[in-house]
PDB file of C-alpha atoms in Angstrom:
ATOM      1  CA  UNK A   1     104.557 141.486  84.527  1.00  0.00           C
ATOM      2  CA  UNK A   2     107.339 142.034  87.054  1.00  0.00           C
ATOM      3  CA  UNK A   3     110.227 139.566  87.155  1.00  0.00           C
ATOM      4  CA  UNK A   4     109.321 138.533  90.705  1.00  0.00           C
ATOM      5  CA  UNK A   5     105.757 137.719  89.691  1.00  0.00           C
ATOM      6  CA  UNK A   6     106.911 135.696  86.680  1.00  0.00           C
ATOM      7  CA  UNK A   7     109.332 133.756  88.858  1.00  0.00           C
ATOM      8  CA  UNK A   8     106.659 133.060  91.474  1.00  0.00           C
ATOM      9  CA  UNK A   9     104.155 131.884  88.864  1.00  0.00           C
ATOM     10  CA  UNK A  10     106.758 129.714  87.161  1.00  0.00           C
ATOM     11  CA  UNK A  11     107.645 128.193  90.520  1.00  0.00           C
ATOM     12  CA  UNK A  12     103.996 127.516  91.342  1.00  0.00           C
ATOM     13  CA  UNK A  13     103.462 125.896  87.942  1.00  0.00           C
ATOM     14  CA  UNK A  14     106.513 123.688  88.412  1.00  0.00           C
ATOM     15  CA  UNK A  15     105.331 122.723  91.898  1.00  0.00           C
ATOM     16  CA  UNK A  16     101.899 121.822  90.498  1.00  0.00           C
ATOM     17  CA  UNK A  17     103.542 119.731  87.782  1.00  0.00           C
ATOM     18  CA  UNK A  18     105.649 117.891  90.348  1.00  0.00           C
ATOM     19  CA  UNK A  19     102.548 117.081  92.399  1.00  0.00           C
ATOM     20  CA  UNK A  20     100.764 115.732  89.309  1.00  0.00           C
ATOM     21  CA  UNK A  21     103.756 113.546  88.458  1.00  0.00           C
ATOM     22  CA  UNK A  22     103.997 112.337  92.042  1.00  0.00           C
ATOM     23  CA  UNK A  23     100.311 111.354  92.000  1.00  0.00           C
ATOM     24  CA  UNK A  24     100.885 109.467  88.760  1.00  0.00           C
ATOM     25  CA  UNK A  25     103.860 107.655  90.281  1.00  0.00           C
ATOM     26  CA  UNK A  26     101.854 106.785  93.415  1.00  0.00           C
ATOM     27  CA  UNK A  27      99.079 105.289  91.293  1.00  0.00           C
ATOM     28  CA  UNK A  28     101.678 103.257  89.398  1.00  0.00           C
ATOM     29  CA  UNK A  29     102.929 101.803  92.683  1.00  0.00           C
ATOM     30  CA  UNK A  30      99.330 101.022  93.628  1.00  0.00           C
ATOM     31  CA  UNK A  31      98.959  98.971  90.449  1.00  0.00           C
ATOM     32  CA  UNK A  32     101.683  96.582  91.651  1.00  0.00           C
ATOM     33  CA  UNK A  33      99.316  95.334  94.366  1.00  0.00           C
ATOM     34  CA  UNK A  34     100.046  97.756  97.203  1.00  0.00           C
ATOM     35  CA  UNK A  35      96.843  98.602  99.101  1.00  0.00           C
ATOM     36  CA  UNK A  36      97.764 102.155 100.064  1.00  0.00           C
ATOM     37  CA  UNK A  37     100.702 104.522 100.296  1.00  0.00           C
ATOM     38  CA  UNK A  38     101.819 108.029 101.182  1.00  0.00           C
ATOM     39  CA  UNK A  39     104.629 109.810  99.330  1.00  0.00           C
ATOM     40  CA  UNK A  40     106.345 112.969 100.531  1.00  0.00           C
ATOM     41  CA  UNK A  41     109.005 114.917  98.627  1.00  0.00           C
ATOM     42  CA  UNK A  42     110.834 118.016  99.803  1.00  0.00           C
ATOM     43  CA  UNK A  43     112.702 120.215  97.330  1.00  0.00           C
ATOM     44  CA  UNK A  44     115.791 122.378  97.787  1.00  0.00           C
ATOM     45  CA  UNK A  45     113.582 125.249  98.974  1.00  0.00           C
ATOM     46  CA  UNK A  46     112.154 122.941 101.665  1.00  0.00           C
ATOM     47  CA  UNK A  47     108.742 122.962 100.014  1.00  0.00           C
ATOM     48  CA  UNK A  48     107.020 119.669 100.765  1.00  0.00           C
ATOM     49  CA  UNK A  49     104.681 117.838  98.436  1.00  0.00           C
ATOM     50  CA  UNK A  50     102.657 114.962  99.877  1.00  0.00           C
ATOM     51  CA  UNK A  51     100.338 112.686  97.920  1.00  0.00           C
ATOM     52  CA  UNK A  52      98.478 109.508  98.777  1.00  0.00           C
ATOM     53  CA  UNK A  53      96.871 106.663  96.905  1.00  0.00           C
ATOM     54  CA  UNK A  54      94.807 103.625  97.794  1.00  0.00           C
ATOM     55  CA  UNK A  55      93.175 102.981 101.135  1.00  0.00           C
ATOM     56  CA  UNK A  56      94.225 102.691 104.763  1.00  0.00           C
ATOM     57  CA  UNK A  57      92.061  99.629 105.377  1.00  0.00           C
ATOM     58  CA  UNK A  58      90.448  97.302 102.862  1.00  0.00           C
ATOM     59  CA  UNK A  59      87.407  96.879 105.103  1.00  0.00           C
ATOM     60  CA  UNK A  60      86.520 100.546 105.382  1.00  0.00           C
ATOM     61  CA  UNK A  61      88.041 102.140 102.294  1.00  0.00           C
ATOM     62  CA  UNK A  62      89.381 105.046 104.343  1.00  0.00           C
ATOM     63  CA  UNK A  63      92.080 107.077 102.570  1.00  0.00           C
ATOM     64  CA  UNK A  64      95.614 106.691 103.869  1.00  0.00           C
ATOM     65  CA  UNK A  65      96.276 109.450 106.457  1.00  0.00           C
ATOM     66  CA  UNK A  66      98.876 111.962 105.324  1.00  0.00           C
ATOM     67  CA  UNK A  67     100.506 111.700 108.758  1.00  0.00           C
ATOM     68  CA  UNK A  68     100.286 107.907 109.040  1.00  0.00           C
ATOM     69  CA  UNK A  69     102.807 106.034 111.173  1.00  0.00           C
ATOM     70  CA  UNK A  70     104.614 103.268 109.299  1.00  0.00           C
ATOM     71  CA  UNK A  71     107.054 100.537 110.155  1.00  0.00           C
ATOM     72  CA  UNK A  72     109.974 101.737 108.073  1.00  0.00           C
ATOM     73  CA  UNK A  73     111.424  98.228 107.904  1.00  0.00           C
ATOM     74  CA  UNK A  74     114.980  98.049 106.675  1.00  0.00           C
ATOM     75  CA  UNK A  75     115.306 101.832 106.522  1.00  0.00           C
ATOM     76  CA  UNK A  76     116.004 101.192 110.213  1.00  0.00           C
ATOM     77  CA  UNK A  77     119.420  99.980 109.095  1.00  0.00           C
ATOM     78  CA  UNK A  78     120.332 103.548 108.163  1.00  0.00           C
ATOM     79  CA  UNK A  79     119.623 104.603 111.771  1.00  0.00           C
ATOM     80  CA  UNK A  80     121.816 101.768 113.053  1.00  0.00           C
ATOM     81  CA  UNK A  81     124.603 102.625 110.615  1.00  0.00           C
ATOM     82  CA  UNK A  82     124.490 106.260 111.775  1.00  0.00           C
ATOM     83  CA  UNK A  83     124.940 105.157 115.398  1.00  0.00           C
ATOM     84  CA  UNK A  84     127.908 102.954 114.489  1.00  0.00           C
ATOM     85  CA  UNK A  85     129.579 105.722 112.494  1.00  0.00           C
ATOM     86  CA  UNK A  86     129.009 108.223 115.301  1.00  0.00           C
ATOM     87  CA  UNK A  87     130.895 105.861 117.621  1.00  0.00           C
ATOM     88  CA  UNK A  88     133.661 105.629 115.023  1.00  0.00           C
ATOM     89  CA  UNK A  89     133.846 109.437 114.899  1.00  0.00           C
ATOM     90  CA  UNK A  90     134.122 109.489 118.704  1.00  0.00           C
ATOM     91  CA  UNK A  91     137.072 107.089 118.584  1.00  0.00           C
ATOM     92  CA  UNK A  92     135.205 104.347 120.427  1.00  0.00           C
ATOM     93  CA  UNK A  93     135.112 101.925 117.505  1.00  0.00           C
ATOM     94  CA  UNK A  94     136.935 101.258 114.246  1.00  0.00           C
ATOM     95  CA  UNK A  95     135.247  99.986 111.095  1.00  0.00           C
ATOM     96  CA  UNK A  96     138.008  97.399 110.792  1.00  0.00           C
ATOM     97  CA  UNK A  97     137.476  96.015 114.293  1.00  0.00           C
ATOM     98  CA  UNK A  98     136.293  92.424 114.156  1.00  0.00           C
ATOM     99  CA  UNK A  99     133.024  91.134 115.533  1.00  0.00           C
ATOM    100  CA  UNK A 100     135.056  88.819 117.752  1.00  0.00           C
ATOM    101  CA  UNK A 101     136.727  91.812 119.423  1.00  0.00           C
ATOM    102  CA  UNK A 102     133.397  93.186 120.619  1.00  0.00           C
ATOM    103  CA  UNK A 103     131.224  90.082 120.871  1.00  0.00           C
ATOM    104  CA  UNK A 104     133.654  87.263 121.703  1.00  0.00           C
ATOM    105  CA  UNK A 105     132.443  83.743 121.047  1.00  0.00           C
ATOM    106  CA  UNK A 106     129.107  84.795 119.576  1.00  0.00           C
ATOM    107  CA  UNK A 107     129.767  84.222 115.875  1.00  0.00           C
ATOM    108  CA  UNK A 108     131.104  80.692 115.687  1.00  0.00           C
ATOM    109  CA  UNK A 109     130.079  77.167 114.711  1.00  0.00           C
ATOM    110  CA  UNK A 110     129.237  75.605 111.343  1.00  0.00           C
ATOM    111  CA  UNK A 111     132.134  77.467 109.748  1.00  0.00           C
ATOM    112  CA  UNK A 112     131.129  80.888 111.061  1.00  0.00           C
ATOM    113  CA  UNK A 113     134.033  82.922 112.430  1.00  0.00           C
ATOM    114  CA  UNK A 114     133.641  86.350 114.028  1.00  0.00           C
ATOM    115  CA  UNK A 115     137.397  86.960 113.830  1.00  0.00           C
ATOM    116  CA  UNK A 116     137.066  87.030 110.019  1.00  0.00           C
ATOM    117  CA  UNK A 117     134.241  89.593 109.961  1.00  0.00           C
ATOM    118  CA  UNK A 118     134.681  93.328 110.534  1.00  0.00           C
ATOM    119  CA  UNK A 119     132.206  96.043 111.450  1.00  0.00           C
ATOM    120  CA  UNK A 120     132.656  97.309 107.885  1.00  0.00           C
ATOM    121  CA  UNK A 121     131.531  93.896 106.590  1.00  0.00           C
ATOM    122  CA  UNK A 122     128.399  94.133 108.724  1.00  0.00           C
ATOM    123  CA  UNK A 123     127.407  97.567 107.438  1.00  0.00           C
ATOM    124  CA  UNK A 124     128.202  96.752 103.804  1.00  0.00           C
ATOM    125  CA  UNK A 125     126.461  93.350 103.909  1.00  0.00           C
ATOM    126  CA  UNK A 126     129.668  91.572 102.891  1.00  0.00           C
ATOM    127  CA  UNK A 127     130.052  89.254 105.894  1.00  0.00           C
ATOM    128  CA  UNK A 128     128.626  86.144 104.233  1.00  0.00           C
ATOM    129  CA  UNK A 129     126.511  85.421 107.321  1.00  0.00           C
ATOM    130  CA  UNK A 130     123.159  83.705 106.876  1.00  0.00           C
ATOM    131  CA  UNK A 131     120.024  85.834 107.142  1.00  0.00           C
ATOM    132  CA  UNK A 132     118.340  84.776 110.374  1.00  0.00           C
ATOM    133  CA  UNK A 133     114.897  85.877 109.163  1.00  0.00           C
ATOM    134  CA  UNK A 134     115.030  83.232 106.431  1.00  0.00           C
ATOM    135  CA  UNK A 135     115.434  80.611 109.142  1.00  0.00           C
ATOM    136  CA  UNK A 136     112.433  81.660 111.236  1.00  0.00           C
ATOM    137  CA  UNK A 137     109.986  79.843 108.979  1.00  0.00           C
ATOM    138  CA  UNK A 138     109.885  76.078 108.580  1.00  0.00           C
ATOM    139  CA  UNK A 139     108.982  76.305 104.895  1.00  0.00           C
ATOM    140  CA  UNK A 140     107.234  78.520 102.352  1.00  0.00           C
ATOM    141  CA  UNK A 141     104.105  76.433 102.834  1.00  0.00           C
ATOM    142  CA  UNK A 142     103.957  77.162 106.575  1.00  0.00           C
ATOM    143  CA  UNK A 143     105.105  80.802 106.422  1.00  0.00           C
ATOM    144  CA  UNK A 144     101.664  82.257 107.147  1.00  0.00           C
ATOM    145  CA  UNK A 145     101.014  79.897 110.054  1.00  0.00           C
ATOM    146  CA  UNK A 146     104.512  80.498 111.452  1.00  0.00           C
ATOM    147  CA  UNK A 147     104.039  84.267 111.283  1.00  0.00           C
ATOM    148  CA  UNK A 148     100.621  84.245 112.954  1.00  0.00           C
ATOM    149  CA  UNK A 149     101.882  81.954 115.711  1.00  0.00           C
ATOM    150  CA  UNK A 150     104.894  84.147 116.481  1.00  0.00           C
ATOM    151  CA  UNK A 151     103.900  87.690 115.500  1.00  0.00           C
ATOM    152  CA  UNK A 152     103.925  88.875 119.135  1.00  0.00           C
ATOM    153  CA  UNK A 153     107.164  87.086 120.033  1.00  0.00           C
ATOM    154  CA  UNK A 154     110.266  89.268 120.063  1.00  0.00           C
ATOM    155  CA  UNK A 155     113.468  87.256 119.970  1.00  0.00           C
ATOM    156  CA  UNK A 156     116.435  88.504 121.961  1.00  0.00           C
ATOM    157  CA  UNK A 157     119.324  89.659 119.744  1.00  0.00           C
ATOM    158  CA  UNK A 158     121.407  86.673 120.830  1.00  0.00           C
ATOM    159  CA  UNK A 159     118.638  84.320 119.726  1.00  0.00           C
ATOM    160  CA  UNK A 160     118.541  85.929 116.289  1.00  0.00           C
ATOM    161  CA  UNK A 161     122.280  85.456 115.863  1.00  0.00           C
ATOM    162  CA  UNK A 162     122.034  81.903 117.185  1.00  0.00           C
ATOM    163  CA  UNK A 163     119.565  81.103 114.403  1.00  0.00           C
ATOM    164  CA  UNK A 164     122.052  82.318 111.807  1.00  0.00           C
ATOM    165  CA  UNK A 165     124.772  80.168 113.359  1.00  0.00           C
ATOM    166  CA  UNK A 166     122.785  76.984 112.683  1.00  0.00           C
ATOM    167  CA  UNK A 167     123.939  77.065 109.056  1.00  0.00           C
ATOM    168  CA  UNK A 168     127.243  77.661 107.306  1.00  0.00           C
ATOM    169  CA  UNK A 169     128.029  81.142 105.980  1.00  0.00           C
ATOM    170  CA  UNK A 170     127.925  81.782 102.251  1.00  0.00           C
ATOM    171  CA  UNK A 171     131.610  82.724 102.499  1.00  0.00           C
ATOM    172  CA  UNK A 172     134.234  83.973 104.940  1.00  0.00           C
ATOM    173  CA  UNK A 173     135.940  87.291 104.184  1.00  0.00           C
ATOM    174  CA  UNK A 174     139.668  87.204 103.448  1.00  0.00           C
ATOM    175  CA  UNK A 175     141.537  86.568 106.699  1.00  0.00           C
ATOM    176  CA  UNK A 176     144.321  88.991 105.730  1.00  0.00           C
ATOM    177  CA  UNK A 177     142.011  91.862 104.776  1.00  0.00           C
ATOM    178  CA  UNK A 178     138.339  91.156 105.552  1.00  0.00           C
ATOM    179  CA  UNK A 179     137.342  94.780 104.997  1.00  0.00           C
ATOM    180  CA  UNK A 180     138.226  94.485 101.309  1.00  0.00           C
ATOM    181  CA  UNK A 181     135.499  91.880 100.743  1.00  0.00           C
ATOM    182  CA  UNK A 182     133.145  92.801  97.896  1.00  0.00           C
ATOM    183  CA  UNK A 183     130.945  89.708  97.722  1.00  0.00           C
ATOM    184  CA  UNK A 184     127.508  90.889  98.793  1.00  0.00           C
ATOM    185  CA  UNK A 185     124.464  89.191 100.282  1.00  0.00           C
ATOM    186  CA  UNK A 186     121.604  90.784 102.206  1.00  0.00           C
ATOM    187  CA  UNK A 187     121.433  89.560 105.785  1.00  0.00           C
ATOM    188  CA  UNK A 188     119.500  91.057 108.691  1.00  0.00           C
ATOM    189  CA  UNK A 189     121.949  89.251 110.975  1.00  0.00           C
ATOM    190  CA  UNK A 190     124.588  91.845 110.102  1.00  0.00           C
ATOM    191  CA  UNK A 191     122.567  94.699 111.549  1.00  0.00           C
ATOM    192  CA  UNK A 192     121.542  92.739 114.635  1.00  0.00           C
ATOM    193  CA  UNK A 193     125.249  92.305 115.354  1.00  0.00           C
ATOM    194  CA  UNK A 194     125.801  96.012 114.714  1.00  0.00           C
ATOM    195  CA  UNK A 195     123.065  96.802 117.241  1.00  0.00           C
ATOM    196  CA  UNK A 196     124.677  94.517 119.797  1.00  0.00           C
ATOM    197  CA  UNK A 197     128.042  96.218 119.311  1.00  0.00           C
ATOM    198  CA  UNK A 198     126.378  99.607 119.859  1.00  0.00           C
ATOM    199  CA  UNK A 199     124.950  98.326 123.154  1.00  0.00           C
ATOM    200  CA  UNK A 200     128.297  96.827 124.196  1.00  0.00           C
ATOM    201  CA  UNK A 201     130.157 100.098 123.646  1.00  0.00           C
ATOM    202  CA  UNK A 202     127.594 102.526 125.063  1.00  0.00           C
ATOM    203  CA  UNK A 203     126.178 100.450 127.899  1.00  0.00           C
ATOM    204  CA  UNK A 204     122.722 101.539 126.756  1.00  0.00           C
ATOM    205  CA  UNK A 205     119.974  99.833 124.799  1.00  0.00           C
ATOM    206  CA  UNK A 206     119.966 100.293 121.042  1.00  0.00           C
ATOM    207  CA  UNK A 207     116.521 101.879 121.399  1.00  0.00           C
ATOM    208  CA  UNK A 208     117.861 104.507 123.809  1.00  0.00           C
ATOM    209  CA  UNK A 209     120.761 105.343 121.509  1.00  0.00           C
ATOM    210  CA  UNK A 210     118.342 105.852 118.606  1.00  0.00           C
ATOM    211  CA  UNK A 211     116.330 108.203 120.797  1.00  0.00           C
ATOM    212  CA  UNK A 212     119.228 110.145 122.323  1.00  0.00           C
ATOM    213  CA  UNK A 213     121.468 110.440 119.270  1.00  0.00           C
ATOM    214  CA  UNK A 214     118.940 110.842 116.449  1.00  0.00           C
ATOM    215  CA  UNK A 215     115.318 111.312 117.497  1.00  0.00           C
ATOM    216  CA  UNK A 216     115.816 113.979 120.182  1.00  0.00           C
ATOM    217  CA  UNK A 217     118.434 116.120 118.399  1.00  0.00           C
ATOM    218  CA  UNK A 218     116.319 116.210 115.230  1.00  0.00           C
ATOM    219  CA  UNK A 219     113.022 116.587 117.124  1.00  0.00           C
ATOM    220  CA  UNK A 220     111.435 113.668 115.324  1.00  0.00           C
ATOM    221  CA  UNK A 221     108.156 113.691 117.224  1.00  0.00           C
ATOM    222  CA  UNK A 222     106.676 110.621 115.516  1.00  0.00           C
ATOM    223  CA  UNK A 223     109.740 108.372 115.322  1.00  0.00           C
ATOM    224  CA  UNK A 224     110.754 105.693 117.816  1.00  0.00           C
ATOM    225  CA  UNK A 225     112.056 102.171 118.258  1.00  0.00           C
ATOM    226  CA  UNK A 226     109.198 100.170 119.854  1.00  0.00           C
ATOM    227  CA  UNK A 227     111.230  97.581 121.737  1.00  0.00           C
ATOM    228  CA  UNK A 228     109.204  94.408 122.235  1.00  0.00           C
ATOM    229  CA  UNK A 229     105.842  96.089 121.607  1.00  0.00           C
ATOM    230  CA  UNK A 230     103.891  94.930 118.558  1.00  0.00           C
ATOM    231  CA  UNK A 231     101.628  97.985 118.581  1.00  0.00           C
ATOM    232  CA  UNK A 232     101.788 100.925 116.194  1.00  0.00           C
ATOM    233  CA  UNK A 233     100.333 104.376 117.000  1.00  0.00           C
ATOM    234  CA  UNK A 234      97.402 105.914 115.206  1.00  0.00           C
ATOM    235  CA  UNK A 235      96.963 107.314 112.679  1.00  0.00           C
ATOM    236  CA  UNK A 236      98.284 104.465 110.602  1.00  0.00           C
ATOM    237  CA  UNK A 237      97.444 102.316 107.619  1.00  0.00           C
ATOM    238  CA  UNK A 238      96.718  98.618 107.897  1.00  0.00           C
ATOM    239  CA  UNK A 239      99.579  96.408 106.749  1.00  0.00           C
ATOM    240  CA  UNK A 240      98.830  93.412 104.557  1.00  0.00           C
ATOM    241  CA  UNK A 241     101.005  90.547 103.359  1.00  0.00           C
ATOM    242  CA  UNK A 242     100.418  88.051 100.580  1.00  0.00           C
ATOM    243  CA  UNK A 243     102.048  84.878 101.798  1.00  0.00           C
ATOM    244  CA  UNK A 244     103.333  82.196  99.397  1.00  0.00           C
ATOM    245  CA  UNK A 245     100.518  79.993  98.121  1.00  0.00           C
ATOM    246  CA  UNK A 246      97.817  82.322  99.454  1.00  0.00           C
ATOM    247  CA  UNK A 247      95.326  84.099  97.204  1.00  0.00           C
ATOM    248  CA  UNK A 248      94.101  86.503  99.868  1.00  0.00           C
ATOM    249  CA  UNK A 249      96.001  89.151 101.771  1.00  0.00           C
ATOM    250  CA  UNK A 250      96.648  88.644 105.489  1.00  0.00           C
ATOM    251  CA  UNK A 251      96.511  91.562 107.940  1.00  0.00           C
ATOM    252  CA  UNK A 252      99.996  91.889 109.491  1.00  0.00           C
ATOM    253  CA  UNK A 253      99.955  95.327 111.131  1.00  0.00           C
ATOM    254  CA  UNK A 254     100.856  94.206 114.637  1.00  0.00           C
ATOM    255  CA  UNK A 255     104.164  92.360 114.864  1.00  0.00           C
ATOM    256  CA  UNK A 256     107.271  92.355 117.023  1.00  0.00           C
ATOM    257  CA  UNK A 257     109.739  90.417 114.926  1.00  0.00           C
ATOM    258  CA  UNK A 258     112.452  92.993 114.181  1.00  0.00           C
ATOM    259  CA  UNK A 259     115.116  94.903 116.103  1.00  0.00           C
ATOM    260  CA  UNK A 260     118.093  97.033 115.011  1.00  0.00           C
ATOM    261  CA  UNK A 261     117.634  95.528 111.564  1.00  0.00           C
ATOM    262  CA  UNK A 262     114.090  96.786 110.981  1.00  0.00           C
ATOM    263  CA  UNK A 263     111.966  97.910 113.952  1.00  0.00           C
ATOM    264  CA  UNK A 264     111.746 101.719 113.765  1.00  0.00           C
ATOM    265  CA  UNK A 265     108.338 103.382 113.357  1.00  0.00           C
ATOM    266  CA  UNK A 266     108.149 106.797 111.702  1.00  0.00           C
ATOM    267  CA  UNK A 267     106.215 109.078 109.334  1.00  0.00           C
ATOM    268  CA  UNK A 268     107.036 110.467 105.913  1.00  0.00           C
ATOM    269  CA  UNK A 269     107.583 113.931 107.438  1.00  0.00           C
ATOM    270  CA  UNK A 270     110.041 112.656 110.049  1.00  0.00           C
ATOM    271  CA  UNK A 271     111.895 110.547 107.481  1.00  0.00           C
ATOM    272  CA  UNK A 272     112.268 113.638 105.306  1.00  0.00           C
ATOM    273  CA  UNK A 273     113.793 115.473 108.255  1.00  0.00           C
ATOM    274  CA  UNK A 274     116.094 112.559 109.101  1.00  0.00           C
ATOM    275  CA  UNK A 275     117.441 112.100 105.576  1.00  0.00           C
ATOM    276  CA  UNK A 276     117.932 115.828 105.018  1.00  0.00           C
ATOM    277  CA  UNK A 277     119.868 116.053 108.298  1.00  0.00           C
ATOM    278  CA  UNK A 278     121.948 112.983 107.486  1.00  0.00           C
ATOM    279  CA  UNK A 279     122.927 114.041 103.974  1.00  0.00           C
ATOM    280  CA  UNK A 280     123.397 117.620 105.151  1.00  0.00           C
ATOM    281  CA  UNK A 281     126.078 116.600 107.642  1.00  0.00           C
ATOM    282  CA  UNK A 282     124.139 117.208 110.848  1.00  0.00           C
ATOM    283  CA  UNK A 283     124.439 113.635 112.131  1.00  0.00           C
ATOM    284  CA  UNK A 284     127.907 112.597 110.944  1.00  0.00           C
ATOM    285  CA  UNK A 285     131.247 114.322 110.336  1.00  0.00           C
ATOM    286  CA  UNK A 286     132.337 114.496 106.695  1.00  0.00           C
ATOM    287  CA  UNK A 287     134.698 111.524 106.986  1.00  0.00           C
ATOM    288  CA  UNK A 288     132.064 109.170 108.369  1.00  0.00           C
ATOM    289  CA  UNK A 289     129.421 110.391 105.922  1.00  0.00           C
ATOM    290  CA  UNK A 290     131.862 109.602 103.111  1.00  0.00           C
ATOM    291  CA  UNK A 291     132.322 106.106 104.558  1.00  0.00           C
ATOM    292  CA  UNK A 292     128.554 105.639 104.573  1.00  0.00           C
ATOM    293  CA  UNK A 293     128.438 106.492 100.872  1.00  0.00           C
ATOM    294  CA  UNK A 294     131.109 103.927  99.969  1.00  0.00           C
ATOM    295  CA  UNK A 295     129.349 101.042  98.284  1.00  0.00           C
ATOM    296  CA  UNK A 296     130.020  97.590  96.899  1.00  0.00           C
ATOM    297  CA  UNK A 297     128.278  96.024  93.883  1.00  0.00           C
ATOM    298  CA  UNK A 298     124.914  94.502  94.820  1.00  0.00           C
ATOM    299  CA  UNK A 299     123.863  92.384  91.873  1.00  0.00           C
ATOM    300  CA  UNK A 300     120.133  92.277  91.254  1.00  0.00           C
ATOM    301  CA  UNK A 301     119.203  94.418  94.228  1.00  0.00           C
TER     302      UNK A 301
END
């Protein structure tokens, strides 16, 4: 057998083995209670492997479409961070600028202080600010009712921040060097503020900046920020949520309750393209990509 043939067969066997392992992993995720999922992996040769498990809809038992549109949730934060770091690279913003410099008077009250929080704190989740999404529900017992009553209501960014200002922060970063803060707590408020800073600097909506700076250059044909729309394009898979105290799943596909912290809709193929471009240096200069990779300890996360 020629060397080329042996190499090709070995590569095909390895690819088959990877697909089998990926299917096994997808089934393992399914066993945690997920109703359906799609997984796509692309190797260094740009060969893509896509597998699916479960169903797209519990009522019809349709398989999950390989090209399903999903709400990517907090992966949206990576898009927002890219926009911020692009502005840093352009000299329009510094990671050590304070929130107060760009959004004066917005972060204040109940011990909150925007002059003690930098853009770096926002991106690294070290600001200490309360998570506004935790304050949207009256209690765990009413979470389902609160969601259903407000699923089509899209709060303005200022309203989201205002919610967070109703309580004291977990901490305030060091006044002398806030960017050195390493205490960490997940807060969607941080990325709402980042989105607002993007709008303040560019004069454009956050949604437009996502489109013009990321979606168009990378030709992501199935990726967009939906604005105030609660709809999601077909093909898709039905989203379900198990609310506290509930035995049954609740259909939650249509919702309009996120923004620069979690609103983007995409597909596994587009996300593959986005992440490859990001890590390959197509979206950020080396210095800003290095900043993105700087981390702080995140206990239990």
